Structures are given as structure tokens and as C-alpha cells.
């Protein structure tokens, strides 16, 4: 440790730290623009000039290493005059459009200009003008004349997103940030550039000119999409969600958001929202009141149970639903006497597991891995924030390998790749196990061939101490998922790597915890989708797009039974008999459990739209109307307490004894023609499928859509709500 004196205060910092780091530790604010704690040091703006004793001129705090005994003054006349001079230069060319600037009210330049700017300018020359650029549907670069060349956006793309889509060209007053070739910015985490921009040069295109920061109320929440469980700040105006920003949590999402988390809120304000209960009568949809709809369901379910038995009733539930909703859905079905409930709509294998499948390690530990093997996932698109952490590990020397069916750009250096059809993943993993067995001695559980690719992957897992084997969405949905897990488990034991599932949805872990899966004698998702049930509840899901059996899903309801859809949107119109409007994540309290088993509860941030109601309330009332016991809850907290049980009410993390990625199943080769299903980045759930700006992105346009039950084809129409192979 090194001790310096900062404004008369003794501060100890690690060797190699900068003066800025010492100031942060001491709680002293030094004005800056280009410096950011998550980015490399550029020292572009010079706003952080400070007075260092014995230095001939002011020094940039962000780029000046500390030395033992150094004396630094941040508020001396020398430092203040230097900072004022820098501010004067920054404002020479900055346009005077604060009254109409989207950044107004939360602009770093505006704030610092109050303290360090002059009341007038000595310059009379014309200000420079930089032409606007069109970089896609998410980021607006209409006012690039505001840019102060801090290069935060450039460094974010190069260092964290892994794709240098923006860069600075030319010199002097002709410098400008651009895509150079007039390309679009297509990174799946590009929206973070908007947050990083300290001025109004990069702004949110969907939010543009819709509200001023001081008009917005701010509420904490949690993302309902992938399994990261990103912490959010939802900003609202007049009971309408206007913008979503990250809430910093270093253990989960740091200070970043995936574009899917940031812009999906648009779907909540579209005309596709379902705002009142509807019944299908004579082939036509008619709006009814809640009492009529619920009585119709209760009467129909009662008649079906009496005439066909409880086993003719089932529920397909989305893992994007809250813990409370999933718990009550399975409780309702089981109270009726059925075990037909399942969240595993995209799965092809339905073997019981020994425990709750999870990440196998903490999310934060992904940043410090020294080796990793990912099976069946395009990590960059399936889990963008996990990919950012793994990319950070690669920058410090980690060796990452992949077994997948498509050779995609992960925006990081790969140590090994085995790109083979999905039906050959088990064989590819057996090859890796054989290569490891050859290095360590012993016998692999399934004999393979130690190919060059297998040896490269094996070498990446045998080196280092902190390693992980991660099974992706397609691996979890694979017809031989348990065989992949058995092999991964053996490799993990031999190499000291943790083994885990990336887990697909916001509440995949939570769905397992509340047992939203069939019990003994119950039908799984594939069996329910095959038809035969007389009453089927669809909670927050569209089986045609959310399942591995889309063609079969289109035939639901043709057998003369009753299909009840609980959704925030006008969904499943062709197959449903009743539509019940439920509140999306912004309009209901709830809980998600992320991939690492972190339990995160949130409150509603706006009132439900129209006649929509929280799904937990709808399910509770249905239980009451059906005369079932145990549906007397008064709040979502009571439902959560019941779902977690007496031992887990006050724990932030799921108890470790409930989590397990082990399997007693022996590895076997399986079907070599297997084709697992995984959703593409902007088709994951009903909300992202309906977010207009996300559906205009390059990732949405090259999505994959269903072509019958025999395979998958590429399609460039973003209106197709398909899923990817």
C-alpha cells in the first residue's frame, strides 16, 4: 500500500493506483468526463487536472500514478483555474441547445459548467457543426455537435461489448465519433453507450423527446427476461413507463443492461395489450366483465372435472412468470387433483432431477474465471451480461471454449471450438472427456476420439484454478440433456471446474423451486401440447412461439375442451376460449430467482392498465370460486412466504441444499439427429417479441423462425414471432 496526502488527508491506496482512485477512496469528488471506473484510462478531457506538489503543471488525476508521500491538492487556486480553463475550451464548440436537449437535467457537462464555467465566452467564431448519423433503431446520434470526444462510447464497445463499432476519426476541431463506414450499431449491449455519454450526443431513440428527467418518477425493479436478474430503475410519467435504466449491483449486472432489458418496456405501451377479459362466443371475441369470465371458467372446469376427471386438467406456465404466479398456478392444478403442470415448454427431455438446476457458481465469479467451456449456447446473444463478464475474464488471460452447432462471433478470443450438429454434442463432449482421461489417466464415461479440437478444449480446462462448465439453453433443451450433464459432471470432477446451467429465463430456477413441474403420473409439456386435455390454462405463454412443438400448439382447443389464457397481451386468439388480462412485471409485485439462486423481489411501478389484474390475484380468486382450500392470501408477500416455506423466508439466496447439478444418469450417445430448440435474442418472450424498436434491430432481422416440425429456416421479417434452433 502507498500513502499519499490528499487535501490534507492521509489516504492509503494500492500500488499502481491513480490519484483519481485515491480521491474516490477518500470521498473527494474530482470533476471529470472521460474517466469511468469500468473503462480503461484515456485522459482525453483533462477536466480532472489537480495540483501535485513539485509537479511543474497541473496533472490529470485519472492518469497520474500515486507515489509514496505524494501531496495532492484538488481545490487549490492552481487546480481550480486549470479546470476552469479546460471547461472554457470544452464549451467553445458546444451548441447552446440545453432547453431542447434530451440530456438536459441529467447532463454531466451542464452540471460541471455551473461550477467551473464562465458567465460568458471570449470566442466569437462560429461553432463547428457535425452531421448526424443514423446508427439503428436504439441509439440517436442526431446531435453529434454536442460530443466532447471523451471516447467513453468507443472504449465501451472495444473493451466491454467486444465490438468496436464506434471510433474517432480526424484531428483537432475536425475530430468526430462515427461508425466510419456508416454502419449501424448492432451490439446487444449498445444501449449502455447512452448511459456513458456525459453530454447529449448519444441519446435513446425510443425515449427521444418524450419526457424531461425532472418529470419522471423512479422505481426499482428486476428484469423479466434472461436469467441474470438485472436490477433496473424504471422511470414513469402519468402511470406510463417511459424509460428503463440500470440500477448498479456489482454482484449481478454491475452498472450495465442488455438492450433487451432496456428497451422491451415499449411493448407495455402498445395496442397489443389486453385490457379486459374476453370470451369467444360463436367464433367471435366479446369483451366481458371479470365476474362473467371467472364464473364461466369455474363452471367449465367444474363440469370437466366431474365428467372427465381431474387428470383432464392441466397448465402450461412460463418461466418468465413470478414465483408467486407459478406457485399459485401449480397449487391450483394440484388442488383440483391433477399433476399436469409444466414450465419446460422448449425441453425435449423430461427426466426428474435430483435438485434445482442452477449456474453452479456466482455470477460475479464469471469475471475471474481462468477457463470455461460453454455447451449449446451463443453466450453473447443468449446471456449478454454473462458474456460481458466472461469477456472481462478473457482479457485477463482466461481460456474459453465452446461446443455448439453454429460458429458465431462471441466478440472474444476463443481457446477451442467444436462446431458440430446438435446431435453430435454428446460425442464432442465425450471426445473432450477422452482427451482429459488421456492426460490424467483413467477411463472416460463414454469413449470418444481425442481430436485436435477436443485436446484444445481439454487443455483450456486442465490449466488454471477457477474454471466452469456451462450448459446453455439449447443444451438444457436437448433430447439427451442428462447425458450432456453426466459427461460435464465427470469432466468437472477431473478438472476441478464447477458445472452449471446458464438457465434460460428470468425465473427458471424459481419455477423449479415451487415445483411447477408434473408430479407422479402427471403429463409434461410435450404431452400436454399433443392434446387430449379438456381444460388447459396458459399462464403468460404463447405455446406456438414459446415451445418446441409449435405446430401441435396451433391445434390446441380443437378437441372440444376449454383453453384459458392469462396474458398481458392479446395472445393465443386462435386456440383460446377465454382471455384474462394479467399485469406484466411493471404492474404487479413479484419475485424472480436468477441463475445463481438470488431471490429478488420487486413492487409494481405503475397501476395495471385497464381491467388487467396481477396474475396471483386472478389465480387466488379462481381457487376461491372453485371451492379449493388454501387460497386465502391477502398479499403477494403471503404467497411468497408460503412458496418459500418457514426456512427460507428471510434468505437472499436459495439454500444450497436445494440446488444441485448432479445426475445419477449414465452418459449415452443419444439421437444423432437431435435438434434442440432455443429462442433467439429478441424472441425470448412475449414482451420482447412486441417491442417495436428491438424488432427493428439487426439481430431481430436475422432471427430464425419455425418451419413446421422438421427444422428451422432463416427469416428476415422481424414480425415473425419465431424461435431459433
XYZ file of C-alpha atoms in Angstrom:
725
model
C 0.000 0.000 0.000
C 1.087 3.564 -0.703
C 0.201 6.578 1.446
C -0.424 9.993 -0.067
C -1.796 13.262 1.283
C -4.943 14.412 -0.500
C -6.284 17.835 0.506
C -4.552 17.413 3.866
C -5.983 13.932 4.445
C -3.819 10.789 4.598
C -5.034 8.136 2.153
C -3.715 4.601 1.614
C -4.171 3.023 -1.821
C -2.719 0.045 -3.646
C 0.458 0.466 -5.635
C -0.312 1.269 -9.262
C -3.455 3.234 -8.401
C -4.116 6.666 -9.819
C -4.820 9.867 -7.942
C -8.470 9.518 -9.004
C -8.687 6.183 -7.183
C -7.261 7.765 -4.026
C -9.829 10.564 -4.284
C -12.663 8.039 -4.616
C -11.443 6.201 -1.533
C -11.242 9.460 0.399
C -14.709 10.522 -0.744
C -13.325 13.554 -2.603
C -15.001 14.419 -5.899
C -12.761 15.467 -8.786
C -14.640 16.739 -11.873
C -14.191 14.512 -14.916
C -15.770 13.416 -18.175
C -13.697 10.726 -19.861
C -12.888 8.735 -16.710
C -15.183 5.833 -15.816
C -14.440 3.185 -13.207
C -15.291 0.305 -15.570
C -13.304 1.598 -18.576
C -9.637 1.976 -19.380
C -7.977 5.345 -18.745
C -7.868 7.682 -21.728
C -7.083 11.094 -20.156
C -8.857 12.822 -23.048
C -10.887 15.544 -21.412
C -8.308 16.944 -18.898
C -11.157 18.107 -16.674
C -9.637 16.251 -13.722
C -6.470 18.371 -13.532
C -5.165 18.631 -9.965
C -2.277 20.344 -8.220
C 0.508 17.842 -7.420
C 3.281 19.277 -5.243
C 6.619 19.638 -7.105
C 4.931 18.989 -10.467
C 5.553 21.866 -12.899
C 1.956 21.952 -14.121
C -1.459 20.555 -13.175
C -1.716 16.796 -13.685
C -4.726 14.665 -14.759
C -5.919 12.776 -11.686
C -7.168 9.831 -13.781
C -3.749 9.169 -15.340
C -1.273 10.184 -12.635
C 0.042 7.193 -10.638
C 0.367 7.666 -6.910
C 3.820 7.659 -5.300
C 4.662 7.329 -1.644
C 4.479 10.683 0.136
C 2.775 12.450 -2.789
C 0.903 15.632 -1.839
C -2.167 16.431 -3.955
C -4.477 19.428 -3.777
C -7.759 19.229 -5.686
C -9.172 22.611 -4.634
C -6.158 24.918 -4.771
C -6.223 28.011 -6.979
C -3.889 26.265 -9.417
C -6.220 23.260 -9.742
C -9.418 25.323 -9.965
C -8.014 27.672 -12.625
C -6.819 24.694 -14.674
C -10.254 23.090 -14.500
C -11.950 26.348 -15.441
C -9.669 26.715 -18.451
C -10.500 23.190 -19.621
C -14.215 23.909 -19.244
C -13.830 27.059 -21.342
C -12.253 25.061 -24.144
C -14.932 22.346 -23.947
C -17.676 24.945 -24.312
C -16.138 26.719 -27.306
C -17.924 24.483 -29.804
C -20.709 23.092 -27.657
C -24.132 24.149 -29.060
C -26.421 26.270 -26.897
C -29.381 23.906 -27.117
C -29.806 22.884 -23.494
C -33.554 23.812 -23.469
C -34.357 21.166 -26.106
C -31.624 18.651 -25.302
C -32.807 15.222 -24.080
C -29.844 15.159 -21.698
C -30.948 18.385 -20.027
C -31.390 17.883 -16.317
C -29.030 14.901 -16.139
C -26.108 16.238 -18.162
C -22.659 15.986 -16.628
C -21.361 18.871 -18.753
C -24.281 21.053 -17.722
C -23.727 20.288 -14.038
C -19.988 20.987 -14.101
C -20.400 24.093 -16.221
C -22.334 25.640 -13.343
C -19.336 25.242 -11.052
C -16.449 25.680 -13.472
C -17.839 27.584 -16.465
C -17.794 31.314 -17.076
C -20.765 33.612 -17.441
C -19.719 34.491 -20.978
C -17.408 33.381 -23.751
C -14.367 35.153 -25.169
C -14.810 33.394 -28.507
C -16.824 34.911 -31.336
C -16.081 32.453 -34.126
C -18.818 30.184 -35.483
C -19.269 26.924 -33.683
C -18.453 23.763 -35.562
C -21.240 21.532 -36.891
C -21.034 17.742 -37.040
C -23.514 15.943 -39.262
C -25.875 13.476 -37.645
C -25.612 9.738 -38.182
C -28.250 7.000 -38.351
C -26.889 4.032 -36.408
C -30.056 1.979 -35.962
C -33.328 1.968 -34.018
C -31.935 2.241 -30.483
C -29.301 4.998 -30.353
C -29.846 8.522 -31.641
C -26.786 10.371 -32.986
C -28.751 13.316 -34.320
C -26.814 15.937 -32.345
C -23.165 14.914 -32.590
C -22.124 18.568 -32.455
C -22.529 18.162 -28.671
C -19.800 15.497 -28.489
C -16.759 16.406 -26.349
C -14.677 13.412 -27.531
C -14.431 11.688 -24.179
C -14.399 8.352 -26.131
C -16.353 6.524 -23.441
C -18.595 5.007 -26.121
C -15.578 3.915 -28.172
C -13.873 2.278 -25.198
C -17.068 0.558 -24.060
C -17.518 -1.052 -27.465
C -13.901 -2.094 -27.754
C -13.353 -3.307 -24.210
C -16.693 -4.481 -22.791
C -19.015 -5.143 -25.730
C -16.099 -6.655 -27.638
C -17.075 -4.891 -30.877
C -15.507 -1.562 -31.801
C -18.475 -0.196 -33.733
C -17.691 3.456 -32.993
C -14.351 5.193 -33.390
C -12.878 8.692 -33.596
C -11.592 9.964 -36.942
C -9.746 13.124 -37.997
C -7.884 15.538 -35.706
C -8.409 18.820 -33.882
C -11.770 20.503 -34.326
C -12.481 18.117 -37.189
C -12.486 15.101 -34.856
C -15.739 13.196 -34.664
C -17.139 9.932 -33.341
C -18.525 7.804 -36.140
C -19.070 4.276 -37.410
C -16.614 5.172 -40.221
C -18.460 3.120 -42.874
C -21.928 4.443 -41.971
C -22.847 1.088 -40.429
C -25.408 0.600 -37.703
C -24.512 -0.086 -34.065
C -25.721 -3.646 -33.594
C -24.234 -4.789 -30.293
C -26.681 -6.467 -27.931
C -25.481 -4.143 -25.139
C -25.250 -0.939 -27.197
C -27.702 0.992 -25.007
C -25.034 1.318 -22.319
C -23.304 3.864 -24.562
C -26.269 6.159 -23.937
C -25.707 5.975 -20.178
C -21.967 6.535 -20.573
C -22.271 9.648 -22.735
C -21.724 12.625 -20.380
C -23.441 15.024 -22.793
C -26.429 14.735 -25.134
C -24.548 13.375 -28.150
C -25.848 9.806 -27.762
C -29.455 9.573 -26.619
C -32.172 6.937 -26.564
C -34.092 6.921 -29.829
C -37.280 5.329 -28.371
C -37.271 7.816 -25.450
C -36.312 10.836 -27.568
C -38.373 13.978 -26.869
C -40.973 12.069 -24.825
C -40.262 13.467 -21.338
C -37.832 15.534 -19.272
C -35.867 13.864 -16.458
C -37.440 16.005 -13.725
C -40.930 14.880 -14.804
C -40.142 11.225 -14.158
C -40.665 9.158 -11.025
C -38.100 6.432 -10.373
C -38.799 2.928 -9.078
C -36.534 -0.094 -8.556
C -37.345 -3.346 -10.323
C -35.861 -6.538 -11.801
C -35.601 -7.608 -15.435
C -38.117 -10.292 -16.508
C -36.103 -11.670 -19.436
C -32.930 -13.750 -19.157
C -31.570 -15.368 -16.009
C -29.211 -12.554 -14.982
C -31.905 -10.829 -12.944
C -30.559 -7.401 -13.868
C -31.503 -4.664 -11.405
C -33.407 -1.786 -13.003
C -34.625 1.731 -12.423
C -37.983 2.119 -14.148
C -38.894 5.730 -14.858
C -42.569 6.598 -15.175
C -44.772 9.560 -16.069
C -48.544 9.696 -15.829
C -48.742 5.989 -14.933
C -46.768 5.045 -18.056
C -43.295 3.508 -18.277
C -41.126 5.974 -20.180
C -37.599 4.631 -19.748
C -35.581 1.828 -18.124
C -32.055 2.344 -16.778
C -29.629 0.120 -14.838
C -29.510 0.092 -11.057
C -25.949 -0.666 -10.035
C -25.403 -4.041 -8.374
C -21.859 -5.347 -8.727
C -22.911 -8.860 -7.782
C -25.454 -9.097 -10.587
C -25.381 -6.679 -13.527
C -22.711 -4.195 -12.331
C -23.881 -0.925 -13.931
C -24.903 -2.385 -17.297
C -28.047 -3.578 -19.041
C -28.639 -5.700 -22.104
C -30.652 -3.907 -24.793
C -33.392 -6.494 -24.235
C -33.750 -5.294 -20.630
C -33.505 -1.618 -21.527
C -35.923 -1.276 -24.440
C -38.510 -4.050 -24.015
C -40.732 -1.683 -21.996
C -42.066 -0.335 -25.313
C -44.253 -3.434 -25.615
C -46.129 -2.430 -22.465
C -47.477 0.685 -24.179
C -48.605 -0.869 -27.482
C -52.149 -1.560 -28.659
C -51.469 -5.294 -28.337
C -52.152 -5.051 -24.599
C -55.175 -6.963 -23.360
C -57.149 -4.568 -21.176
C -60.352 -6.506 -20.359
C -61.497 -10.153 -20.055
C -62.771 -11.669 -23.294
C -64.882 -14.736 -24.170
C -65.121 -16.441 -27.532
C -68.771 -16.870 -28.458
C -69.769 -18.224 -31.827
C -66.211 -17.810 -33.060
C -66.200 -14.107 -32.158
C -64.381 -12.433 -29.275
C -66.543 -10.404 -26.928
C -65.439 -8.233 -24.018
C -66.993 -9.192 -20.684
C -66.535 -8.262 -17.041
C -64.329 -10.196 -14.625
C -67.231 -11.821 -12.809
C -68.650 -13.253 -16.024
C -65.285 -14.561 -17.217
C -64.325 -16.143 -13.890
C -67.751 -17.753 -13.410
C -67.527 -19.168 -16.938
C -64.114 -20.705 -16.148
C -65.137 -22.037 -12.730
C -68.315 -23.590 -14.144
C -66.441 -25.088 -17.112
C -63.589 -26.512 -15.025
C -66.067 -27.950 -12.534
C -68.051 -29.657 -15.306
C -64.870 -31.024 -16.918
C -63.604 -32.406 -13.626
C -66.959 -34.086 -12.980
C -67.331 -35.535 -16.490
C -63.728 -36.360 -17.427
C -61.822 -36.442 -14.157
C -59.160 -34.161 -12.699
C -56.454 -35.671 -14.893
C -58.018 -33.960 -17.909
C -56.988 -30.551 -16.477
C -53.512 -29.044 -16.878
C -51.441 -25.861 -17.056
C -48.524 -24.670 -19.153
C -46.706 -21.877 -17.354
C -43.952 -19.506 -18.433
C -40.630 -19.382 -16.543
C -40.840 -15.610 -17.058
C -43.706 -15.530 -14.558
C -43.047 -14.603 -10.933
C -42.525 -17.079 -8.111
C -45.911 -16.104 -6.699
C -47.718 -16.715 -10.005
C -46.006 -20.057 -10.627
C -46.643 -21.234 -7.086
C -50.366 -20.483 -7.244
C -50.699 -21.967 -10.746
C -49.268 -25.315 -9.687
C -51.195 -25.171 -6.402
C -54.453 -24.583 -8.286
C -53.890 -27.544 -10.615
C -52.854 -29.845 -7.773
C -55.769 -28.737 -5.578
C -58.071 -29.798 -8.425
C -56.489 -33.266 -8.251
C -54.173 -33.090 -11.277
C -50.388 -33.237 -11.646
C -50.368 -31.790 -15.161
C -48.299 -28.601 -14.819
C -45.026 -27.723 -16.527
C -42.799 -24.753 -17.304
C -40.407 -26.675 -19.615
C -42.062 -25.746 -22.895
C -38.891 -25.859 -25.002
C -37.494 -29.056 -23.464
C -37.248 -32.389 -25.264
C -36.213 -34.452 -22.227
C -38.305 -34.551 -19.064
C -36.392 -36.776 -16.649
C -36.722 -35.884 -12.940
C -33.693 -34.116 -11.458
C -32.019 -34.560 -8.088
C -32.299 -30.858 -7.269
C -32.800 -27.411 -8.723
C -30.627 -26.788 -11.784
C -28.639 -23.544 -11.488
C -25.476 -21.721 -12.584
C -23.228 -23.740 -10.286
C -21.278 -20.652 -9.222
C -21.877 -16.962 -8.573
C -22.485 -14.524 -11.409
C -19.670 -12.283 -10.161
C -17.192 -15.186 -10.352
C -17.619 -15.341 -14.136
C -15.426 -12.215 -14.342
C -12.488 -14.010 -12.704
C -12.614 -17.374 -14.476
C -9.382 -18.792 -15.837
C -11.068 -21.351 -18.058
C -14.569 -22.130 -19.304
C -16.399 -24.498 -21.610
C -19.842 -23.470 -22.867
C -22.064 -26.150 -24.402
C -25.075 -25.370 -26.558
C -25.209 -21.600 -26.319
C -24.305 -18.475 -28.214
C -23.448 -16.845 -24.899
C -23.254 -13.370 -26.395
C -26.886 -13.409 -27.548
C -28.461 -15.775 -25.016
C -26.969 -14.075 -21.924
C -25.385 -10.743 -22.926
C -24.376 -9.689 -19.405
C -22.832 -13.080 -18.625
C -20.899 -12.732 -21.877
C -19.556 -9.342 -20.753
C -18.209 -10.927 -17.573
C -16.626 -13.840 -19.437
C -15.149 -11.358 -21.919
C -13.581 -9.494 -18.986
C -12.048 -12.785 -17.831
C -10.646 -13.417 -21.319
C -8.955 -10.004 -21.272
C -7.036 -11.133 -18.178
C -5.972 -14.434 -19.732
C -8.936 -16.819 -19.363
C -9.273 -19.545 -21.992
C -12.855 -20.069 -23.188
C -14.069 -22.893 -25.441
C -17.417 -23.803 -26.969
C -19.309 -26.817 -28.288
C -22.150 -25.643 -30.487
C -23.811 -26.170 -33.846
C -23.052 -22.726 -35.263
C -19.741 -20.896 -35.456
C -20.739 -17.452 -34.239
C -18.765 -14.386 -33.273
C -18.548 -14.214 -29.485
C -16.553 -10.961 -29.648
C -13.732 -12.564 -27.667
C -10.740 -14.773 -28.352
C -11.662 -18.456 -28.201
C -9.250 -21.145 -26.999
C -11.117 -24.008 -28.656
C -14.185 -24.702 -30.751
C -16.086 -27.835 -31.648
C -18.743 -26.835 -34.164
C -20.857 -29.895 -34.903
C -24.583 -30.630 -35.402
C -26.555 -30.709 -32.158
C -26.992 -34.464 -32.447
C -23.218 -34.832 -32.124
C -22.755 -32.714 -28.981
C -22.637 -35.766 -26.741
C -19.941 -37.269 -28.963
C -17.992 -33.983 -28.978
C -18.133 -33.815 -25.173
C -17.114 -37.489 -24.976
C -14.105 -36.589 -27.145
C -13.119 -33.907 -24.614
C -13.567 -36.382 -21.752
C -11.367 -38.890 -23.597
C -8.661 -36.257 -24.117
C -8.770 -35.396 -20.401
C -8.626 -39.085 -19.477
C -5.562 -39.429 -21.690
C -3.834 -36.582 -19.841
C -4.791 -37.653 -16.337
C -5.129 -41.392 -16.758
C -8.331 -43.300 -16.214
C -11.373 -44.056 -18.311
C -13.907 -41.605 -19.725
C -17.570 -42.467 -19.016
C -18.262 -42.568 -22.764
C -15.460 -43.413 -25.144
C -14.641 -40.820 -27.770
C -11.793 -39.709 -30.002
C -9.180 -37.282 -28.723
C -9.337 -34.979 -31.760
C -7.308 -31.788 -32.063
C -10.369 -29.720 -31.108
C -11.035 -31.950 -28.119
C -7.434 -31.690 -26.927
C -7.523 -27.884 -27.235
C -10.694 -27.727 -25.148
C -9.264 -30.204 -22.639
C -6.098 -28.126 -22.295
C -8.153 -24.990 -21.523
C -9.914 -26.843 -18.687
C -6.835 -28.516 -17.253
C -4.976 -25.214 -16.820
C -5.694 -22.687 -14.070
C -7.737 -22.956 -10.894
C -11.041 -21.124 -11.428
C -12.960 -22.936 -14.172
C -16.564 -23.541 -15.159
C -18.508 -25.813 -17.491
C -21.730 -24.085 -18.508
C -24.633 -25.784 -20.268
C -26.596 -23.331 -22.370
C -30.258 -23.082 -23.280
C -30.020 -25.497 -26.205
C -28.126 -27.999 -24.045
C -30.831 -27.857 -21.370
C -33.493 -28.386 -24.073
C -31.532 -31.209 -25.746
C -33.172 -34.650 -26.068
C -30.102 -36.080 -24.327
C -29.641 -33.233 -21.826
C -28.935 -35.623 -18.950
C -26.174 -37.310 -20.956
C -24.522 -33.958 -21.580
C -24.798 -33.224 -17.852
C -23.320 -36.615 -16.905
C -20.293 -36.004 -19.127
C -19.930 -32.414 -17.912
C -20.115 -33.653 -14.343
C -17.291 -36.147 -14.939
C -15.134 -33.541 -16.691
C -15.764 -31.108 -13.846
C -14.605 -33.664 -11.295
C -11.438 -34.360 -13.278
C -10.531 -30.716 -13.895
C -11.834 -29.017 -10.758
C -14.373 -26.992 -12.751
C -17.822 -26.084 -11.488
C -20.719 -27.407 -13.573
C -23.911 -25.469 -14.089
C -26.757 -24.394 -16.335
C -26.954 -20.867 -17.690
C -30.759 -21.255 -17.292
C -32.962 -19.706 -19.925
C -35.478 -17.378 -18.303
C -35.781 -14.844 -15.503
C -37.380 -17.406 -13.212
C -36.251 -20.836 -14.427
C -34.720 -21.501 -11.002
C -37.839 -20.184 -9.259
C -40.099 -22.420 -11.361
C -38.157 -25.462 -10.152
C -38.244 -24.289 -6.540
C -42.044 -24.053 -6.482
C -42.333 -27.380 -8.333
C -44.060 -26.045 -11.432
C -43.416 -29.470 -12.965
C -45.557 -32.601 -13.202
C -45.683 -34.899 -10.212
C -46.163 -38.654 -10.287
C -48.465 -39.601 -13.143
C -48.596 -36.029 -14.456
C -48.198 -35.019 -18.107
C -45.173 -32.991 -19.183
C -45.282 -30.015 -21.543
C -44.809 -32.085 -24.709
C -47.615 -34.457 -23.731
C -49.977 -31.615 -22.883
C -49.200 -29.879 -26.159
C -50.009 -33.088 -28.006
C -53.640 -32.551 -26.995
C -56.161 -34.638 -25.112
C -56.713 -32.356 -22.122
C -60.191 -30.961 -21.650
C -59.124 -27.862 -19.685
C -55.769 -26.140 -20.204
C -54.504 -22.978 -18.509
C -51.802 -20.999 -20.347
C -50.035 -18.653 -17.911
C -48.106 -15.854 -19.592
C -47.106 -18.060 -22.517
C -47.783 -18.486 -26.218
C -47.016 -22.166 -26.939
C -46.800 -21.578 -30.676
C -43.739 -19.418 -30.149
C -42.515 -20.471 -26.698
C -42.441 -24.232 -27.152
C -40.634 -26.938 -29.087
C -43.967 -28.075 -30.513
C -45.371 -25.022 -32.249
C -47.311 -26.941 -34.889
C -49.026 -29.032 -32.213
C -49.747 -25.889 -30.193
C -51.696 -24.416 -33.089
C -54.134 -27.335 -32.772
C -54.872 -26.817 -29.094
C -58.541 -26.216 -28.414
C -59.718 -28.263 -31.400
C -60.692 -31.222 -29.208
C -63.748 -29.573 -27.746
C -62.111 -28.616 -24.449
C -61.518 -25.234 -22.844
C -58.276 -23.231 -23.148
C -57.827 -20.292 -20.766
C -55.059 -17.777 -21.491
C -53.751 -15.470 -18.767
C -51.633 -12.877 -20.541
C -50.884 -9.137 -20.629
C -51.365 -9.302 -24.415
C -53.960 -10.383 -26.949
C -52.316 -13.776 -27.305
C -53.400 -17.268 -28.357
C -56.503 -15.887 -30.066
C -56.892 -18.916 -32.359
C -56.720 -21.559 -29.646
C -58.250 -19.920 -26.565
C -61.800 -19.776 -25.299
C -61.128 -17.202 -22.579
C -58.600 -14.377 -22.331
C -57.826 -12.948 -18.898
C -55.747 -9.716 -18.800
C -52.966 -10.065 -16.242
C -50.441 -7.434 -15.235
C -46.893 -7.574 -16.647
C -43.863 -7.235 -14.368
C -44.175 -3.442 -14.122
C -47.747 -3.622 -12.838
C -47.510 -6.370 -10.215
C -45.381 -7.168 -7.186
C -43.414 -10.361 -7.535
C -40.178 -12.277 -7.167
C -37.634 -13.709 -9.596
C -34.843 -16.137 -8.724
C -31.871 -15.690 -11.039
C -29.350 -18.249 -12.314
C -27.181 -18.108 -9.187
C -30.182 -18.605 -6.868
C -30.511 -14.950 -5.828
C -34.055 -14.166 -4.671
C -35.072 -10.671 -5.835
C -38.494 -9.233 -5.045
C -39.935 -6.079 -6.583
C -43.019 -3.882 -6.374
C -45.383 -2.693 -9.070
C -44.169 0.596 -10.539
C -47.416 1.618 -12.286
C -51.088 0.750 -11.911
C -52.452 -2.100 -14.056
C -53.661 -0.990 -17.476
C -57.407 -1.025 -17.977
C -59.010 -4.019 -16.250
C -55.773 -6.019 -16.016
C -55.079 -7.583 -12.620
C -51.976 -9.222 -11.074
C -51.958 -12.911 -12.013
C -51.540 -14.029 -8.409
C -54.827 -12.313 -7.548
C -56.587 -13.902 -10.517
C -55.369 -17.380 -9.554
C -56.323 -16.817 -5.929
C -59.866 -15.810 -6.872
C -60.165 -18.793 -9.227
C -59.185 -21.038 -6.335
C -61.868 -19.429 -4.190
C -64.556 -19.775 -6.877
C -63.651 -23.434 -7.402
C -64.046 -24.015 -3.666
C -60.430 -25.029 -3.124
C -58.686 -24.831 0.241
C -55.593 -22.706 0.896
C -56.345 -19.722 -1.350
C -56.933 -17.071 1.319
C -53.902 -14.862 0.571
C -54.170 -11.120 1.117
C -50.849 -10.058 -0.426
C -48.064 -11.224 -2.703
C -45.773 -11.379 0.342
C -48.049 -14.017 1.905
C -47.876 -16.076 -1.293
C -44.078 -15.802 -1.361
C -43.798 -16.829 2.277
C -45.925 -19.894 1.588
C -43.917 -20.718 -1.533
C -40.566 -20.495 0.243
C -41.615 -22.224 3.441
C -40.642 -21.388 7.012
C -36.918 -21.973 6.493
C -36.363 -19.652 3.554
C -38.407 -16.508 4.110
C -35.569 -14.187 5.073
C -32.762 -15.516 2.876
C -31.455 -13.526 -0.062
C -30.107 -16.686 -1.704
C -31.729 -20.062 -2.212
C -30.499 -22.605 0.321
C -27.591 -24.579 -1.089
C -29.096 -27.957 -0.216
C -31.906 -27.295 -2.715
C -29.500 -26.629 -5.607
C -27.882 -29.493 -7.488
C -26.483 -30.010 -10.976
C -25.623 -33.651 -10.353
C -27.190 -36.589 -12.138
C -27.043 -40.306 -11.473
C -27.892 -40.963 -15.118
C -25.118 -42.634 -17.119
C -23.900 -40.941 -20.278
C -25.184 -42.369 -23.563
C -24.806 -41.288 -27.164
C -28.440 -40.492 -27.881
C -30.156 -39.462 -31.098
C -27.616 -38.123 -33.602
C -30.423 -36.269 -35.412
C -31.451 -34.293 -32.330
C -32.431 -30.663 -32.878
C -32.929 -28.761 -29.616
C -34.872 -25.514 -29.576
C -33.683 -22.185 -28.151
C -35.194 -18.743 -28.604
C -33.279 -16.078 -30.474
C -32.320 -12.917 -28.596
C -35.425 -10.848 -29.394
C -37.940 -13.713 -29.498
C -37.354 -14.952 -25.948
C -40.752 -13.967 -24.520
C -43.943 -12.152 -25.389
C -42.684 -8.781 -24.190
C -39.522 -8.598 -26.331
C -41.447 -10.004 -29.294
C -43.723 -6.966 -29.117
C -41.097 -4.259 -28.505
C -41.076 -2.247 -31.772
C -37.518 -0.892 -31.605
C -35.986 -4.257 -30.685
C -37.758 -5.861 -33.633
C -36.064 -3.371 -35.977
C -32.542 -4.353 -34.905
C -30.165 -6.426 -36.998
C -30.381 -9.302 -34.507
C -34.159 -9.462 -34.895
C -33.991 -9.321 -38.679
C -31.734 -12.372 -38.916
C -33.742 -14.363 -36.374
C -34.857 -17.891 -37.028
C -38.486 -18.905 -37.313
C -40.301 -22.187 -37.248
C -40.873 -24.099 -40.457
C -43.122 -26.939 -39.365
C -41.853 -29.685 -37.089
C -38.906 -30.747 -39.228
C -36.451 -27.902 -38.755
C -35.804 -24.217 -38.857
C -35.217 -21.627 -41.553
C -33.774 -18.153 -41.601
C -36.212 -15.328 -41.999
C -35.615 -11.598 -42.296
C -39.104 -10.476 -41.289
C -38.996 -9.166 -37.699
C -42.761 -9.522 -37.412
C -42.389 -13.298 -37.325
C -42.519 -14.251 -33.673
C -40.461 -17.418 -34.041
C -37.818 -19.254 -32.081
C -34.351 -20.300 -33.092
C -32.779 -23.669 -33.411
